[in-house]
């Protein structure tokens, strides 16, 4: 279940707020400039390729491109049997920023976005049908867990795609990881 857990940076082990209410999640994220939506499920075969997925969600993707100026969209998938899953996980676990919004729509599976605002960290467990748009310049990181299972549509303003600037902060190591937070949400 989609879950928002909010931590104080001074007490990074225990969240002071936890909600699974989509309207409350949307409200709290919106206060921080983060877009959160839940799109309707589209019927797709289990082995749907990028073109089938983008076609199924063409109206939603087109709307976001028009509203936000995105230039490209693609699909990324990762499964627990991928031989480089540990390296992929590690790549996203350090706090970083981007010069454009980071937009992900979860077609299937789940992942955990951590968003760092002042002395608060918002951990958003996104699941199937969730869209999150992290504003450019927002300090954040992503944890896909040790056995990732997800397919996401990504939208980019920069045709070159994902470019991260790492902050050098160690805060990502101080908060509970996917294993603790996703397990607690089940």
mmCIF file of N, CA and C in Angstrom, residues 30-128:
data_model
loop_
_atom_site.group_PDB
_atom_site.id
_atom_site.type_symbol
_atom_site.label_atom_id
_atom_site.label_comp_id
_atom_site.label_asym_id
_atom_site.label_seq_id
_atom_site.Cartn_x
_atom_site.Cartn_y
_atom_site.Cartn_z
ATOM 1 N N UNK A 30 2.287 17.895 -1.916
ATOM 2 C CA UNK A 30 2.019 19.137 -2.639
ATOM 3 C C UNK A 30 2.555 20.341 -1.863
ATOM 4 N N UNK A 31 2.452 20.307 -0.527
ATOM 5 C CA UNK A 31 2.992 21.392 0.303
ATOM 6 C C UNK A 31 4.491 21.577 0.093
ATOM 7 N N UNK A 32 5.154 20.516 -0.364
ATOM 8 C CA UNK A 32 6.597 20.558 -0.612
ATOM 9 C C UNK A 32 6.913 20.735 -2.102
ATOM 10 N N UNK A 33 5.882 20.942 -2.909
ATOM 11 C CA UNK A 33 6.079 21.128 -4.347
ATOM 12 C C UNK A 33 6.194 19.837 -5.136
ATOM 13 N N UNK A 34 5.866 18.712 -4.511
ATOM 14 C CA UNK A 34 5.972 17.408 -5.152
ATOM 15 C C UNK A 34 4.602 17.018 -5.706
ATOM 16 N N UNK A 35 4.580 16.621 -6.942
ATOM 17 C CA UNK A 35 3.346 16.158 -7.574
ATOM 18 C C UNK A 35 3.168 14.674 -7.273
ATOM 19 N N UNK A 36 1.967 14.300 -6.842
ATOM 20 C CA UNK A 36 1.629 12.904 -6.587
ATOM 21 C C UNK A 36 0.241 12.647 -7.151
ATOM 22 N N UNK A 37 0.142 11.649 -8.013
ATOM 23 C CA UNK A 37 -1.131 11.268 -8.613
ATOM 24 C C UNK A 37 -1.247 9.751 -8.598
ATOM 25 N N UNK A 38 -2.469 9.284 -8.724
ATOM 26 C CA UNK A 38 -2.716 7.860 -8.931
ATOM 27 C C UNK A 38 -3.536 7.725 -10.197
ATOM 28 N N UNK A 39 -2.945 7.055 -11.192
ATOM 29 C CA UNK A 39 -3.584 6.869 -12.487
ATOM 30 C C UNK A 39 -4.341 5.547 -12.505
ATOM 31 N N UNK A 40 -5.386 5.452 -13.315
ATOM 32 C CA UNK A 40 -6.115 4.182 -13.424
ATOM 33 C C UNK A 40 -5.239 3.102 -14.079
ATOM 34 N N UNK A 41 -5.481 1.881 -13.673
ATOM 35 C CA UNK A 41 -4.755 0.737 -14.234
ATOM 36 C C UNK A 41 -5.193 0.500 -15.674
ATOM 37 N N UNK A 42 -4.236 0.253 -16.536
ATOM 38 C CA UNK A 42 -4.512 -0.108 -17.923
ATOM 39 C C UNK A 42 -4.228 -1.602 -18.091
ATOM 40 N N UNK A 43 -5.046 -2.264 -18.871
ATOM 41 C CA UNK A 43 -4.848 -3.701 -19.125
ATOM 42 C C UNK A 43 -3.622 -3.887 -20.012
ATOM 43 N N UNK A 44 -2.642 -4.619 -19.489
ATOM 44 C CA UNK A 44 -1.401 -4.886 -20.221
ATOM 45 C C UNK A 44 -1.020 -6.350 -20.048
ATOM 46 N N UNK A 45 -0.447 -6.958 -21.077
ATOM 47 C CA UNK A 45 0.072 -8.313 -20.884
ATOM 48 C C UNK A 45 1.257 -8.286 -19.916
ATOM 49 N N UNK A 46 1.484 -9.375 -19.230
ATOM 50 C CA UNK A 46 2.576 -9.459 -18.244
ATOM 51 C C UNK A 46 3.934 -9.115 -18.870
ATOM 52 N N UNK A 47 4.124 -9.486 -20.135
ATOM 53 C CA UNK A 47 5.400 -9.253 -20.806
ATOM 54 C C UNK A 47 5.361 -8.030 -21.727
ATOM 55 N N UNK A 48 4.527 -7.033 -21.387
ATOM 56 C CA UNK A 48 4.383 -5.841 -22.221
ATOM 57 C C UNK A 48 5.730 -5.160 -22.428
ATOM 58 N N UNK A 49 5.973 -4.732 -23.670
ATOM 59 C CA UNK A 49 7.218 -4.031 -23.965
ATOM 60 C C UNK A 49 6.999 -2.516 -23.821
ATOM 61 N N UNK A 50 8.075 -1.763 -24.041
ATOM 62 C CA UNK A 50 8.024 -0.311 -23.855
ATOM 63 C C UNK A 50 6.923 0.322 -24.701
ATOM 64 N N UNK A 51 6.812 -0.054 -25.959
ATOM 65 C CA UNK A 51 5.817 0.558 -26.833
ATOM 66 C C UNK A 51 4.401 0.269 -26.356
ATOM 67 N N UNK A 52 4.123 -0.956 -25.929
ATOM 68 C CA UNK A 52 2.786 -1.290 -25.431
ATOM 69 C C UNK A 52 2.450 -0.481 -24.176
ATOM 70 N N UNK A 53 3.418 -0.338 -23.291
ATOM 71 C CA UNK A 53 3.193 0.412 -22.048
ATOM 72 C C UNK A 53 2.957 1.891 -22.345
ATOM 73 N N UNK A 54 3.806 2.473 -23.179
ATOM 74 C CA UNK A 54 3.634 3.892 -23.509
ATOM 75 C C UNK A 54 2.335 4.131 -24.264
ATOM 76 N N UNK A 55 1.922 3.195 -25.090
ATOM 77 C CA UNK A 55 0.636 3.322 -25.795
ATOM 78 C C UNK A 55 -0.535 3.256 -24.829
ATOM 79 N N UNK A 56 -0.461 2.349 -23.861
ATOM 80 C CA UNK A 56 -1.550 2.193 -22.890
ATOM 81 C C UNK A 56 -1.745 3.450 -22.052
ATOM 82 N N UNK A 57 -0.653 4.158 -21.758
ATOM 83 C CA UNK A 57 -0.721 5.365 -20.928
ATOM 84 C C UNK A 57 -0.476 6.636 -21.749
ATOM 85 N N UNK A 58 -0.748 6.577 -23.049
ATOM 86 C CA UNK A 58 -0.454 7.698 -23.951
ATOM 87 C C UNK A 58 -1.172 8.980 -23.548
ATOM 88 N N UNK A 59 -2.432 8.891 -23.132
ATOM 89 C CA UNK A 59 -3.173 10.107 -22.764
ATOM 90 C C UNK A 59 -2.551 10.787 -21.552
ATOM 91 N N UNK A 60 -2.220 10.002 -20.521
ATOM 92 C CA UNK A 60 -1.623 10.568 -19.304
ATOM 93 C C UNK A 60 -0.242 11.155 -19.589
ATOM 94 N N UNK A 61 0.571 10.430 -20.368
ATOM 95 C CA UNK A 61 1.915 10.905 -20.704
ATOM 96 C C UNK A 61 1.826 12.181 -21.540
ATOM 97 N N UNK A 62 0.925 12.206 -22.501
ATOM 98 C CA UNK A 62 0.749 13.389 -23.338
ATOM 99 C C UNK A 62 0.332 14.596 -22.496
ATOM 100 N N UNK A 63 -0.574 14.369 -21.538
ATOM 101 C CA UNK A 63 -1.017 15.454 -20.656
ATOM 102 C C UNK A 63 0.170 16.038 -19.877
ATOM 103 N N UNK A 64 1.007 15.168 -19.305
ATOM 104 C CA UNK A 64 2.159 15.655 -18.543
ATOM 105 C C UNK A 64 3.170 16.358 -19.438
ATOM 106 N N UNK A 65 3.391 15.822 -20.630
ATOM 107 C CA UNK A 65 4.310 16.482 -21.561
ATOM 108 C C UNK A 65 3.807 17.888 -21.873
ATOM 109 N N UNK A 66 2.527 18.012 -22.111
ATOM 110 C CA UNK A 66 1.944 19.313 -22.438
ATOM 111 C C UNK A 66 1.999 20.270 -21.244
ATOM 112 N N UNK A 67 1.624 19.785 -20.061
ATOM 113 C CA UNK A 67 1.602 20.636 -18.864
ATOM 114 C C UNK A 67 2.984 21.054 -18.407
ATOM 115 N N UNK A 68 3.955 20.147 -18.515
ATOM 116 C CA UNK A 68 5.253 20.362 -17.857
ATOM 117 C C UNK A 68 6.425 20.530 -18.820
ATOM 118 N N UNK A 69 6.185 20.378 -20.118
ATOM 119 C CA UNK A 69 7.265 20.578 -21.088
ATOM 120 C C UNK A 69 8.220 19.411 -21.228
ATOM 121 N N UNK A 70 7.827 18.226 -20.813
ATOM 122 C CA UNK A 70 8.699 17.064 -20.974
ATOM 123 C C UNK A 70 8.872 16.762 -22.454
ATOM 124 N N UNK A 71 10.072 16.321 -22.813
ATOM 125 C CA UNK A 71 10.401 16.057 -24.209
ATOM 126 C C UNK A 71 10.338 14.568 -24.556
ATOM 127 N N UNK A 72 10.732 13.719 -23.613
ATOM 128 C CA UNK A 72 10.803 12.288 -23.902
ATOM 129 C C UNK A 72 10.204 11.478 -22.761
ATOM 130 N N UNK A 73 9.792 10.265 -23.119
ATOM 131 C CA UNK A 73 9.313 9.298 -22.128
ATOM 132 C C UNK A 73 9.881 7.944 -22.516
ATOM 133 N N UNK A 74 10.225 7.163 -21.494
ATOM 134 C CA UNK A 74 10.663 5.802 -21.746
ATOM 135 C C UNK A 74 10.158 4.911 -20.629
ATOM 136 N N UNK A 75 10.518 3.650 -20.684
ATOM 137 C CA UNK A 75 10.102 2.676 -19.691
ATOM 138 C C UNK A 75 11.350 1.974 -19.168
ATOM 139 N N UNK A 76 11.418 1.842 -17.851
ATOM 140 C CA UNK A 76 12.515 1.124 -17.217
ATOM 141 C C UNK A 76 11.917 0.013 -16.353
ATOM 142 N N UNK A 77 12.542 -1.163 -16.410
ATOM 143 C CA UNK A 77 12.094 -2.304 -15.600
ATOM 144 C C UNK A 77 13.300 -2.941 -14.939
ATOM 145 N N UNK A 78 13.053 -3.477 -13.763
ATOM 146 C CA UNK A 78 14.093 -4.234 -13.079
ATOM 147 C C UNK A 78 13.418 -5.351 -12.303
ATOM 148 N N UNK A 79 14.043 -6.519 -12.344
ATOM 149 C CA UNK A 79 13.469 -7.664 -11.638
ATOM 150 C C UNK A 79 14.510 -8.275 -10.717
ATOM 151 N N UNK A 80 14.029 -9.067 -9.781
ATOM 152 C CA UNK A 80 14.877 -9.661 -8.750
ATOM 153 C C UNK A 80 15.922 -10.607 -9.318
ATOM 154 N N UNK A 81 15.724 -11.099 -10.528
ATOM 155 C CA UNK A 81 16.700 -12.022 -11.106
ATOM 156 C C UNK A 81 17.761 -11.321 -11.961
ATOM 157 N N UNK A 82 17.741 -9.992 -12.006
ATOM 158 C CA UNK A 82 18.733 -9.246 -12.791
ATOM 159 C C UNK A 82 20.110 -9.406 -12.139
ATOM 160 N N UNK A 83 21.127 -9.769 -12.909
ATOM 161 C CA UNK A 83 22.453 -10.022 -12.312
ATOM 162 C C UNK A 83 23.123 -8.785 -11.704
ATOM 163 N N UNK A 84 22.734 -7.586 -12.136
ATOM 164 C CA UNK A 84 23.352 -6.363 -11.622
ATOM 165 C C UNK A 84 22.437 -5.585 -10.674
ATOM 166 N N UNK A 85 21.446 -6.253 -10.109
ATOM 167 C CA UNK A 85 20.473 -5.554 -9.260
ATOM 168 C C UNK A 85 21.136 -4.844 -8.077
ATOM 169 N N UNK A 86 22.143 -5.442 -7.465
ATOM 170 C CA UNK A 86 22.807 -4.805 -6.314
ATOM 171 C C UNK A 86 23.515 -3.524 -6.737
ATOM 172 N N UNK A 87 24.164 -3.531 -7.899
ATOM 173 C CA UNK A 87 24.852 -2.333 -8.397
ATOM 174 C C UNK A 87 23.847 -1.240 -8.750
ATOM 175 N N UNK A 88 22.728 -1.630 -9.373
ATOM 176 C CA UNK A 88 21.691 -0.642 -9.689
ATOM 177 C C UNK A 88 21.135 -0.032 -8.405
ATOM 178 N N UNK A 89 20.886 -0.856 -7.409
ATOM 179 C CA UNK A 89 20.356 -0.332 -6.148
ATOM 180 C C UNK A 89 21.338 0.680 -5.550
ATOM 181 N N UNK A 90 22.602 0.303 -5.491
ATOM 182 C CA UNK A 90 23.610 1.165 -4.886
ATOM 183 C C UNK A 90 23.718 2.512 -5.603
ATOM 184 N N UNK A 91 23.533 2.506 -6.915
ATOM 185 C CA UNK A 91 23.656 3.734 -7.722
ATOM 186 C C UNK A 91 22.714 4.834 -7.253
ATOM 187 N N UNK A 92 21.542 4.458 -6.754
ATOM 188 C CA UNK A 92 20.517 5.447 -6.408
ATOM 189 C C UNK A 92 20.406 5.710 -4.908
ATOM 190 N N UNK A 93 21.187 5.023 -4.070
ATOM 191 C CA UNK A 93 21.029 5.108 -2.615
ATOM 192 C C UNK A 93 21.655 6.336 -1.969
ATOM 193 N N UNK A 94 22.464 7.074 -2.679
ATOM 194 C CA UNK A 94 23.073 8.276 -2.107
ATOM 195 C C UNK A 94 22.254 9.509 -2.479
ATOM 196 N N UNK A 95 22.186 10.444 -1.538
ATOM 197 C CA UNK A 95 21.420 11.671 -1.775
ATOM 198 C C UNK A 95 22.001 12.427 -2.965
ATOM 199 N N UNK A 96 21.079 12.895 -3.831
ATOM 200 C CA UNK A 96 21.472 13.639 -5.013
ATOM 201 C C UNK A 96 20.363 14.595 -5.421
ATOM 202 N N UNK A 97 20.669 15.424 -6.403
ATOM 203 C CA UNK A 97 19.685 16.333 -6.994
ATOM 204 C C UNK A 97 19.780 16.190 -8.514
ATOM 205 N N UNK A 98 18.799 16.779 -9.191
ATOM 206 C CA UNK A 98 18.792 16.834 -10.649
ATOM 207 C C UNK A 98 18.483 18.262 -11.074
ATOM 208 N N UNK A 99 18.839 18.592 -12.297
ATOM 209 C CA UNK A 99 18.531 19.915 -12.838
ATOM 210 C C UNK A 99 17.168 19.932 -13.521
ATOM 211 N N UNK A 100 16.442 18.833 -13.466
ATOM 212 C CA UNK A 100 15.082 18.764 -13.973
ATOM 213 C C UNK A 100 14.258 17.889 -13.037
ATOM 214 N N UNK A 101 12.938 17.961 -13.167
ATOM 215 C CA UNK A 101 12.069 17.127 -12.343
ATOM 216 C C UNK A 101 12.344 15.650 -12.629
ATOM 217 N N UNK A 102 12.285 14.828 -11.584
ATOM 218 C CA UNK A 102 12.383 13.380 -11.743
ATOM 219 C C UNK A 102 10.962 12.825 -11.642
ATOM 220 N N UNK A 103 10.483 12.292 -12.747
ATOM 221 C CA UNK A 103 9.103 11.832 -12.844
ATOM 222 C C UNK A 103 9.084 10.328 -13.060
ATOM 223 N N UNK A 104 8.324 9.638 -12.203
ATOM 224 C CA UNK A 104 8.181 8.186 -12.319
ATOM 225 C C UNK A 104 6.719 7.815 -12.125
ATOM 226 N N UNK A 105 6.230 6.968 -13.044
ATOM 227 C CA UNK A 105 4.912 6.370 -12.889
ATOM 228 C C UNK A 105 5.111 4.865 -12.784
ATOM 229 N N UNK A 106 4.618 4.279 -11.708
ATOM 230 C CA UNK A 106 4.795 2.851 -11.460
ATOM 231 C C UNK A 106 3.699 2.054 -12.172
ATOM 232 N N UNK A 107 4.091 1.407 -13.262
ATOM 233 C CA UNK A 107 3.190 0.543 -14.019
ATOM 234 C C UNK A 107 2.948 -0.744 -13.230
ATOM 235 N N UNK A 108 4.000 -1.234 -12.585
ATOM 236 C CA UNK A 108 3.903 -2.410 -11.713
ATOM 237 C C UNK A 108 5.000 -2.305 -10.662
ATOM 238 N N UNK A 109 4.831 -3.060 -9.576
ATOM 239 C CA UNK A 109 5.853 -3.119 -8.544
ATOM 240 C C UNK A 109 5.851 -1.904 -7.637
ATOM 241 N N UNK A 110 7.023 -1.671 -7.010
ATOM 242 C CA UNK A 110 7.129 -0.574 -6.055
ATOM 243 C C UNK A 110 8.567 -0.141 -5.880
ATOM 244 N N UNK A 111 8.724 1.034 -5.276
ATOM 245 C CA UNK A 111 10.027 1.587 -4.942
ATOM 246 C C UNK A 111 9.836 2.692 -3.915
ATOM 247 N N UNK A 112 10.906 3.044 -3.220
ATOM 248 C CA UNK A 112 10.838 3.977 -2.104
ATOM 249 C C UNK A 112 11.668 5.224 -2.401
ATOM 250 N N UNK A 113 10.980 6.360 -2.548
ATOM 251 C CA UNK A 113 11.632 7.653 -2.727
ATOM 252 C C UNK A 113 11.785 8.322 -1.371
ATOM 253 N N UNK A 114 12.967 8.851 -1.100
ATOM 254 C CA UNK A 114 13.240 9.651 0.092
ATOM 255 C C UNK A 114 13.467 11.081 -0.376
ATOM 256 N N UNK A 115 12.721 12.023 0.184
ATOM 257 C CA UNK A 115 12.796 13.415 -0.198
ATOM 258 C C UNK A 115 13.232 14.226 1.024
ATOM 259 N N UNK A 116 14.315 14.967 0.896
ATOM 260 C CA UNK A 116 14.923 15.677 2.026
ATOM 261 C C UNK A 116 14.587 17.165 1.935
ATOM 262 N N UNK A 117 13.738 17.629 2.857
ATOM 263 C CA UNK A 117 13.330 19.031 2.931
ATOM 264 C C UNK A 117 13.767 19.595 4.273
ATOM 265 N N UNK A 118 14.696 20.538 4.264
ATOM 266 C CA UNK A 118 15.200 21.152 5.491
ATOM 267 C C UNK A 118 15.597 20.069 6.489
ATOM 268 N N UNK A 119 14.905 19.990 7.654
ATOM 269 C CA UNK A 119 15.261 18.985 8.660
ATOM 270 C C UNK A 119 14.286 17.809 8.672
ATOM 271 N N UNK A 120 13.527 17.644 7.578
ATOM 272 C CA UNK A 120 12.563 16.543 7.462
ATOM 273 C C UNK A 120 12.928 15.660 6.262
ATOM 274 N N UNK A 121 12.656 14.361 6.389
ATOM 275 C CA UNK A 121 12.783 13.440 5.264
ATOM 276 C C UNK A 121 11.439 12.750 5.085
ATOM 277 N N UNK A 122 10.905 12.841 3.880
ATOM 278 C CA UNK A 122 9.652 12.188 3.518
ATOM 279 C C UNK A 122 10.020 10.921 2.750
ATOM 280 N N UNK A 123 9.621 9.775 3.273
ATOM 281 C CA UNK A 123 9.845 8.494 2.593
ATOM 282 C C UNK A 123 8.515 8.085 1.970
ATOM 283 N N UNK A 124 8.479 8.006 0.641
ATOM 284 C CA UNK A 124 7.246 7.710 -0.087
ATOM 285 C C UNK A 124 7.387 6.344 -0.745
ATOM 286 N N UNK A 125 6.654 5.366 -0.221
ATOM 287 C CA UNK A 125 6.619 4.048 -0.838
ATOM 288 C C UNK A 125 5.607 4.116 -1.975
ATOM 289 N N UNK A 126 6.113 4.182 -3.198
ATOM 290 C CA UNK A 126 5.262 4.250 -4.383
ATOM 291 C C UNK A 126 5.011 2.841 -4.898
ATOM 292 N N UNK A 127 3.777 2.611 -5.326
ATOM 293 C CA UNK A 127 3.388 1.305 -5.833
ATOM 294 C C UNK A 127 2.643 1.467 -7.146
ATOM 295 N N UNK A 128 2.197 0.352 -7.703
ATOM 296 C CA UNK A 128 1.499 0.368 -8.976
ATOM 297 C C UNK A 128 0.436 1.467 -9.000
#
